[in-house]
XYZ file of N, CA and C in Angstrom:
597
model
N -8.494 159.775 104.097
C -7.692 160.648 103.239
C -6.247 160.737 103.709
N -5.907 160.148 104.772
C -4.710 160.274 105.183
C -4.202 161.501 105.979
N -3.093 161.442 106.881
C -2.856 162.311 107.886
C -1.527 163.189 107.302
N -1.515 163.999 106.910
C -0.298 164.571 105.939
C -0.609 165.738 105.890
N 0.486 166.832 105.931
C 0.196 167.951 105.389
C 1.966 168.903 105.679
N 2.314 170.024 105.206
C 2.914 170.458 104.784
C 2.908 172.099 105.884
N 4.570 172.190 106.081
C 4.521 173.550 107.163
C 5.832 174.346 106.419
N 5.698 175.524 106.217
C 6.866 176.048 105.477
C 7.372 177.329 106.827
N 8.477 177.235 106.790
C 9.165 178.213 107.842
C 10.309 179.042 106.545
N 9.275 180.340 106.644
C 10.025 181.259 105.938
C 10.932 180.822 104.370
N 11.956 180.935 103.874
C 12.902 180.449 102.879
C 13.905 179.353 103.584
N 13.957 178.785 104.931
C 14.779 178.531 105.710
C 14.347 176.949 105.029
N 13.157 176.235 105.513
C 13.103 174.614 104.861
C 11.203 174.514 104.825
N 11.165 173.536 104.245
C 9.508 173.111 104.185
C 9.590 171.667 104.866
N 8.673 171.865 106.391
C 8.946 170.133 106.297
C 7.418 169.900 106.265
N 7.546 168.138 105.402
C 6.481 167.699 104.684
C 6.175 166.486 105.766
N 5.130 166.259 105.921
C 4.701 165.311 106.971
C 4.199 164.462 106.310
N 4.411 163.003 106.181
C 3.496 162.055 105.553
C 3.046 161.115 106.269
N 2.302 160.428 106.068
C 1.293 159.506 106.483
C 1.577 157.613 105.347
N 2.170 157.085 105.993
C 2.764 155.897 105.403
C 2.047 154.733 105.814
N 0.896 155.003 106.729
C 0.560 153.905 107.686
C -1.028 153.480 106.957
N -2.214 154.558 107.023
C -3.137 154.606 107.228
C -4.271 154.251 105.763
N -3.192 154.753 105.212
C -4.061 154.347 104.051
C -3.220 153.170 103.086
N -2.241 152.518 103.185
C -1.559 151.418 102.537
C -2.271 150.472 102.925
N -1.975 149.210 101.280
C -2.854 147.967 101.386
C -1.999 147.125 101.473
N -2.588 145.886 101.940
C -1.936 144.988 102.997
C -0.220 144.811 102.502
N 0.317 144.799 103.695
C 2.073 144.453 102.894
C 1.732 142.880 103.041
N 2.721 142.667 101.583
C 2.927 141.128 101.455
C 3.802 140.304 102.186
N 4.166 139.112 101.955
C 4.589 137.890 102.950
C 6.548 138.182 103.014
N 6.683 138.899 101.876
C 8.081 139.596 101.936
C 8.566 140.531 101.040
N 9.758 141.076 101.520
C 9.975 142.276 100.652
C 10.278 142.384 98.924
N 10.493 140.974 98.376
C 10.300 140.380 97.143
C 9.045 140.366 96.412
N 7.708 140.000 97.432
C 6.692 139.469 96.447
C 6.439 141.232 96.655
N 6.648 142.150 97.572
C 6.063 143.463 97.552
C 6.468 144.023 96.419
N 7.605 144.192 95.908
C 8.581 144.885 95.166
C 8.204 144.115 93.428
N 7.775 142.957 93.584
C 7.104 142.611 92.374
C 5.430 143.299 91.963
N 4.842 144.211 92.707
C 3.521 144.201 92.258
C 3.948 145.736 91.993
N 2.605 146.207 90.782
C 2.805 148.116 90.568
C 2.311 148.465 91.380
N 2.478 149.652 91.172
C 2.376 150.667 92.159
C 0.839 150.967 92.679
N -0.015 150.575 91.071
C -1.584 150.900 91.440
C -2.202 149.445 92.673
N -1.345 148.500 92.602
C -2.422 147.561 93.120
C -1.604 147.256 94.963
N -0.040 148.034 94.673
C 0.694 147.605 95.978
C 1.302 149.213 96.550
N 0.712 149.973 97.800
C 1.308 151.506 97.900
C 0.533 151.727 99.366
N 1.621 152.448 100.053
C 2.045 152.642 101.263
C 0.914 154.125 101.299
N 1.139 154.889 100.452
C 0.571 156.360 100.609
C -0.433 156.635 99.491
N -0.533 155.652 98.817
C -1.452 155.671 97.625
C -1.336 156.914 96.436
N -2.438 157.023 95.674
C -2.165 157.985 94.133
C -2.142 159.399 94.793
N -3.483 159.804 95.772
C -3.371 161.220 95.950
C -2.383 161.709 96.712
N -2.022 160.621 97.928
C -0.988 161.337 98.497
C 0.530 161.687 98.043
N 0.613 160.701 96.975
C 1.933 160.650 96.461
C 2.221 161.517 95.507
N 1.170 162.031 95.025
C 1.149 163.020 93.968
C 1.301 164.147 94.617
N 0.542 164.301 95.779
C 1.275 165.157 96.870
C 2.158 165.772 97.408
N 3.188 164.723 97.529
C 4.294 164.561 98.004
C 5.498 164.808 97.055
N 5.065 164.257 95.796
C 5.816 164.881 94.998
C 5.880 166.384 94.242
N 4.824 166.735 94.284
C 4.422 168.307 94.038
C 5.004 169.114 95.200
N 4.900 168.040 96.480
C 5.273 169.375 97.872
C 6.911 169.507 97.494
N 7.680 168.229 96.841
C 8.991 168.609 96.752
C 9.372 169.530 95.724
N 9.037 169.249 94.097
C 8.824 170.357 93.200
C 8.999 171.529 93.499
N 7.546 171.976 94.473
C 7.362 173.550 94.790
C 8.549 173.972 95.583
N 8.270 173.645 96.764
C 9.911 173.374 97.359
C 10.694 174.036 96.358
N 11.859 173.251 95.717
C 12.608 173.689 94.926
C 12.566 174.644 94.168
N 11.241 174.942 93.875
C 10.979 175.614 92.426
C 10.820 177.508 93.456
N 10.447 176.765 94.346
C 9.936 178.333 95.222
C 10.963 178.784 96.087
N 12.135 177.929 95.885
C 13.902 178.576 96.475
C 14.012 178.279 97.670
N 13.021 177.796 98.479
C 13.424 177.204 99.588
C 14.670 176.027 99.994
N 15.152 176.911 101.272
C 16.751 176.278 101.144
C 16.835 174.975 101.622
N 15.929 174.136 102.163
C 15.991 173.132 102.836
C 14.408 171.781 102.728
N 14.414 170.486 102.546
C 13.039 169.738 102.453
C 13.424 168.351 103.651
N 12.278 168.928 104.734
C 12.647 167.884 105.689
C 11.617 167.277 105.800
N 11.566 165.893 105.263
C 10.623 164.691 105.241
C 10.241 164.285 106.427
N 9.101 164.266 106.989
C 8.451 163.404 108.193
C 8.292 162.211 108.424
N 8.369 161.119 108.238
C 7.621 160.137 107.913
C 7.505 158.970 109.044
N 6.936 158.141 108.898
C 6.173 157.518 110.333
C 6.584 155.606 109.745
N 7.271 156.134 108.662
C 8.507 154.540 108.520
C 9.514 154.658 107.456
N 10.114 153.482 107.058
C 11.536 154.211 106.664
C 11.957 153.499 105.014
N 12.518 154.891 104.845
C 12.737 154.848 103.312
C 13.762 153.982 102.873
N 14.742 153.686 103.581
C 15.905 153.109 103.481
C 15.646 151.855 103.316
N 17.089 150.997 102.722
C 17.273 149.870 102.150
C 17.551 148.683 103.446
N 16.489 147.738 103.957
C 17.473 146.494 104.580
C 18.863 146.132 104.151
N 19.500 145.695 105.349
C 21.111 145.742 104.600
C 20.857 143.919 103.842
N 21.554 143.883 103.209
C 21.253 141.906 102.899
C 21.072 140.982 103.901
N 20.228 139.878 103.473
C 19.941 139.287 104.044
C 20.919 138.448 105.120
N 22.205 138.182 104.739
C 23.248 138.095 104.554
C 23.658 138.615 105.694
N 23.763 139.814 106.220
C 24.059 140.345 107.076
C 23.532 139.784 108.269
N 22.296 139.588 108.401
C 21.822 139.161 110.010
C 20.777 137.446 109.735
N 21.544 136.620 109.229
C 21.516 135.506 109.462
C 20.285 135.124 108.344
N 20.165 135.917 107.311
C 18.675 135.577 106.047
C 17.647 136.163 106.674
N 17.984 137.000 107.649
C 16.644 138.211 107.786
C 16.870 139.495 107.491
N 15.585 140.100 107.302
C 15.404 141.356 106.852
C 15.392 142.297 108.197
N 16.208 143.126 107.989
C 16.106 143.913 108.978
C 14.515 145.220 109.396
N 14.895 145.485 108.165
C 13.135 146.089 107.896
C 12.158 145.867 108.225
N 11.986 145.131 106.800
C 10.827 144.153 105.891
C 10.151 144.594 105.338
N 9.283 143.998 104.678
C 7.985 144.014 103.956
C 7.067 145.180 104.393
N 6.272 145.500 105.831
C 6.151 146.593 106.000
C 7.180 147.849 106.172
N 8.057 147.897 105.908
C 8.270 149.003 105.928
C 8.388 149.499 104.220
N 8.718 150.778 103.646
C 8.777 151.502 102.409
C 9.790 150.184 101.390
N 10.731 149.654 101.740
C 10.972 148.792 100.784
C 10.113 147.891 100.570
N 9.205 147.534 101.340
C 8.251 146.600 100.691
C 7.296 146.951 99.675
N 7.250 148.119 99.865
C 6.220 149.244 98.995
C 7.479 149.052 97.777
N 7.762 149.107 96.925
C 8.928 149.514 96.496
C 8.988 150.165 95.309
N 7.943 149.833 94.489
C 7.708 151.082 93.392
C 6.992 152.177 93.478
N 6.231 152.498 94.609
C 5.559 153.848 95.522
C 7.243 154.651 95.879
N 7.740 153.877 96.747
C 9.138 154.594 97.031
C 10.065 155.178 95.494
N 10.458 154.628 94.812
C 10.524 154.489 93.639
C 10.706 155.431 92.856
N 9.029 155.863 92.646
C 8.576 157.389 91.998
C 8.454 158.537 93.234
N 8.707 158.381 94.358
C 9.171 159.962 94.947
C 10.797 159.800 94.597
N 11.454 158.736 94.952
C 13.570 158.947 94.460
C 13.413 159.464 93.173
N 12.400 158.838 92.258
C 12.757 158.985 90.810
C 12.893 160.961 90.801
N 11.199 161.481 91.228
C 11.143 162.424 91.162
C 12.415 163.511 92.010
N 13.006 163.367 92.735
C 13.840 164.066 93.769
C 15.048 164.100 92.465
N 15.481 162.736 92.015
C 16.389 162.611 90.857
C 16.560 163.501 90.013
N 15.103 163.508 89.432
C 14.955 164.044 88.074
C 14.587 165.517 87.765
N 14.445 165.638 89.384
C 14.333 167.397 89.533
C 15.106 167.619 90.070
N 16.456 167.172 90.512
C 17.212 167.732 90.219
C 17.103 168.774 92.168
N 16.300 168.021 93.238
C 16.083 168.652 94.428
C 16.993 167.694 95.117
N 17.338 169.016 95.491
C 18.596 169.150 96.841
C 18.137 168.787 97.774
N 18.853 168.842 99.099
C 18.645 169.186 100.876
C 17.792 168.888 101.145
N 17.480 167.453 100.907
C 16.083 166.748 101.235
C 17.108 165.683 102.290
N 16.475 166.128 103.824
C 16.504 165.239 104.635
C 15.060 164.718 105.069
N 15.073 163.086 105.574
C 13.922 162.612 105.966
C 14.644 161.951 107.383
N 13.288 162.379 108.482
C 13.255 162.249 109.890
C 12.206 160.756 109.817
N 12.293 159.444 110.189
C 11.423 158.506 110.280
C 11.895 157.655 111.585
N 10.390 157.534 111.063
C 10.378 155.866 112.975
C 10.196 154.964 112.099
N 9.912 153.940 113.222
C 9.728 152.411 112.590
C 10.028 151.414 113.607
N 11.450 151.313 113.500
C 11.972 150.295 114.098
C 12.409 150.258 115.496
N 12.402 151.301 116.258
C 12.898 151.528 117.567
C 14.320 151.434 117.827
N 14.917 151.778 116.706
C 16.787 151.737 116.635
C 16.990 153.143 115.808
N 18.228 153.514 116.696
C 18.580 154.498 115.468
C 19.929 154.670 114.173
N 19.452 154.868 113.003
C 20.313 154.794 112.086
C 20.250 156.072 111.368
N 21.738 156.204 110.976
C 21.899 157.196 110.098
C 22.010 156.521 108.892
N 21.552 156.730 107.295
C 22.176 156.300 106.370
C 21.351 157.180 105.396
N 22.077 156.370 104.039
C 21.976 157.133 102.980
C 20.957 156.585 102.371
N 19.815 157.614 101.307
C 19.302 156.347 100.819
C 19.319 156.958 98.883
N 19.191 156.016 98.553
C 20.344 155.315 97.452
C 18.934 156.008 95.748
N 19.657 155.961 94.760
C 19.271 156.465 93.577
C 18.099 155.227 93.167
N 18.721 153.971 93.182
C 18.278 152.862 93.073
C 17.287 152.491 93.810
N 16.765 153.073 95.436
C 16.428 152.199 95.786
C 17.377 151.474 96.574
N 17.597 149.913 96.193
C 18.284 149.221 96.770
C 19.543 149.547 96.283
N 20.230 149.859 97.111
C 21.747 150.620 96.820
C 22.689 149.471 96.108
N 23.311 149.854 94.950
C 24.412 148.746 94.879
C 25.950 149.437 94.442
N 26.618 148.360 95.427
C 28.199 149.488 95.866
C 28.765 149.246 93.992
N 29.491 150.656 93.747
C 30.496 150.650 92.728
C 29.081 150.743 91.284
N 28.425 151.026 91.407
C 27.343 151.408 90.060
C 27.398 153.042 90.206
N 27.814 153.199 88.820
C 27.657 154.721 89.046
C 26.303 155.050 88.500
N 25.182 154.271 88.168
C 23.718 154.963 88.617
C 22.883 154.468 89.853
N 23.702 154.134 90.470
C 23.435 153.713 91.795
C 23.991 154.612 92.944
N 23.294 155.902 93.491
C 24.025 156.919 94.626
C 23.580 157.421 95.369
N 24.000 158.235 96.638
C 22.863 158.481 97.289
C 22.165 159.625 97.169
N 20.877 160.249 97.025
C 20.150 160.715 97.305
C 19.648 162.081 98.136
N 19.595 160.979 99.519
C 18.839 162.290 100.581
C 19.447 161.192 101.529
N 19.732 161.935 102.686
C 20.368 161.509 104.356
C 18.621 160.814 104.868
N 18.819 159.809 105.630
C 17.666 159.866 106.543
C 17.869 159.406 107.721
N 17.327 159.432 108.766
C 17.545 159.475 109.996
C 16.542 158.357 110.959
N 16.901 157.926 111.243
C 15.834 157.084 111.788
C 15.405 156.960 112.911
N 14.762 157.613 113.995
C 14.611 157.854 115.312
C 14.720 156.302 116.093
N 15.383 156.465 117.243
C 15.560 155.656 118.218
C 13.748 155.833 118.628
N 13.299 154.726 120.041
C 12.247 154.356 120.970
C 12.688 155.366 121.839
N 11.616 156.445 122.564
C 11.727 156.769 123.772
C 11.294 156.057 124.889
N 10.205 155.904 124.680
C 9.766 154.815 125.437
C 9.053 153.422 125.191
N 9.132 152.895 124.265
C 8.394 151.851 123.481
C 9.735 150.924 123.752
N 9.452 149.745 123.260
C 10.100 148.474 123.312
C 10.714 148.997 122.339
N 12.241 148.569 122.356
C 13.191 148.662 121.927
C 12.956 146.912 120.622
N 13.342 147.191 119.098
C 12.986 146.320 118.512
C 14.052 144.648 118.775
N 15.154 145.441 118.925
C 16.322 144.561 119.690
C 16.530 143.551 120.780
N 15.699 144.436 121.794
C 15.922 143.945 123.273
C 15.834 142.218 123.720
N 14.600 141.648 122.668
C 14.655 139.961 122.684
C 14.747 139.744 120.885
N 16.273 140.299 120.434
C 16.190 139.872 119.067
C 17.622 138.959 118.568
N 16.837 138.403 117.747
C 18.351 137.623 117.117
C 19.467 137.734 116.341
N 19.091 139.266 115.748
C 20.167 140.272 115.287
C 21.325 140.633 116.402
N 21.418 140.670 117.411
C 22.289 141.061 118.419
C 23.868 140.845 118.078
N 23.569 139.142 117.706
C 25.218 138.363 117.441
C 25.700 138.961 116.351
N 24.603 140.027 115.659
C 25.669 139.427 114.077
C 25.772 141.048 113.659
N 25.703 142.305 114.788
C 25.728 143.456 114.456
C 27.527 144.220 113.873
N 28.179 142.832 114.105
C 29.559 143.371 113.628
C 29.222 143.116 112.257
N 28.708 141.763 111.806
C 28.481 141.918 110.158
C 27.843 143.488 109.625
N 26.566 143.734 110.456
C 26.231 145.622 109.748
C 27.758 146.019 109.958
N 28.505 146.369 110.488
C 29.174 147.479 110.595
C 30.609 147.224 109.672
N 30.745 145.866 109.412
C 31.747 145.285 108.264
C 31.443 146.339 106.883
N 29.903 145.239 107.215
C 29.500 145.352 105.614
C 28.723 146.101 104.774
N 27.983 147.338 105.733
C 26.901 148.084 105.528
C 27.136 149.568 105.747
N 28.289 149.831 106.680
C 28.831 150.908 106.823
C 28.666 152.325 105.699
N 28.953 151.695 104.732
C 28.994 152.476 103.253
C 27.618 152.619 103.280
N 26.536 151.962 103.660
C 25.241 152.803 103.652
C 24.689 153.728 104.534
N 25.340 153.176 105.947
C 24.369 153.538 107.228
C 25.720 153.575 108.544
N 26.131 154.913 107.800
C 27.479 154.750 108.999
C 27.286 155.111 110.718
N 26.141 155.122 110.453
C 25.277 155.322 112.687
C 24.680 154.256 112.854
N 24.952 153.348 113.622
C 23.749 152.297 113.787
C 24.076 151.634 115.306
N 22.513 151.700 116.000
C 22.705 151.842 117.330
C 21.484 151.007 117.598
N 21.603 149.598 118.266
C 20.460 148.567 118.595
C 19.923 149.282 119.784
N 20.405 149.531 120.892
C 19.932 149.471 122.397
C 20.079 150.762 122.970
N 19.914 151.819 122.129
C 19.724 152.949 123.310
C 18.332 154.010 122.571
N 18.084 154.009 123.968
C 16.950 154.739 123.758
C 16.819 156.529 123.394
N 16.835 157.696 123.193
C 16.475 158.542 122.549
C 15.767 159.372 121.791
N 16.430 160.431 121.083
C 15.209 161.124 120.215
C 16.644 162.025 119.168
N 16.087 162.679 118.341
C 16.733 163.216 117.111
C 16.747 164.920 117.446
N 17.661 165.153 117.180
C 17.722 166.669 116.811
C 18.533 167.114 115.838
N 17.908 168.240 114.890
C 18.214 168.022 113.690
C 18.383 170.121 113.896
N 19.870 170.682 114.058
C 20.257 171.858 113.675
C 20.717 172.094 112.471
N 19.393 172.971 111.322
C 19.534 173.705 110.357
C 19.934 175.247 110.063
């Protein structure tokens, strides 16, 4: 049934814990063939949880709470192009863009209701990034239905292997910061850490 559930602190924020890992079916060979299948046959958190998740934001809003801080255990955000680090994905396929119409319908819903002050706290990759994540999905610069969203945060490794440390992204981290900036203006390969988040 998945590991998820929901903690509300007073009118101050609700943070929502999800479970991205445990119940998703297999990710595909890349973030293309993922992003081509629906949602019923390709999903990270599946029907009940997502229905979940979108109701926990709803209420949220609807019940005046001033703040929605997302948990999540991988990351919502967009790989920067391929382009950027030599025709690889920085992500990939497992992570939420590979899912990509599961991701999809929680942006749609956050959109279309019109909910605020939704930050999301996620791991994944053992680097930490700040960025935005985008109306679209995959963000595209100068579309005005293309914007951002909700902040997310991406926790550094405390103690785990750093995803960097024997990687081939290293040479080409001035291209992120050229060209990606406008999405993800924190981005940090090699130090280790943790997040703190004053509301």
């Amino acid at each position: 049934s998945g590991l998820y559930k929901s903690f509300r602190i007073g009118q101050l924020l609700d943070l929502i814990v999800v479970d991205a890992r445990s119940q998703r079916t297999q990710e595909k060979e890349n973030v293309t063939a993922g992003a081509e299948l629906p949602v019923d046959e390709h999903y990270a958190f599946g029907e009940v949880q997502r229905n979940w998740i979108t109701n926990e934001l709803k209420d949220s809003k609807t019940d005046g709470t001033k703040w929605r801080i997302v948990g999540s255990d991988d990351v919502f955000g967009q790989s920067p192009p391929q382009s950027i680090f030599n025709g690889r994905d920085f992500f990939g396929e497992d992570k939420l863009e590979g899912y990509d119409a599961e991701r999809q319908i929680i942006i749609d819903t956050i959109v279309d209701n019109d909910i605020d002050n939704v930050v999301c706290l996620s791991g994944g990759p053992h680097t930490g990034i700040a960025q935005k994540v985008f109306s679209t999905g995959n963000p595209i610069q100068d579309d005005s239905d293309s914007y951002p969203v909700f902040t997310e945060f991406v926790l550094d490794a405390m103690s785990a292997p750093k995803l960097f440390e024997e990687s081939r992204f290293l040479p080409y981290v001035n291209n992120y910061t050229q060209d990606w900036s406008w999405i993800s203006p924190y981005f940090k390969l090699l130090v280790d850490g943790y997040c703190i988040v004053d509301i």
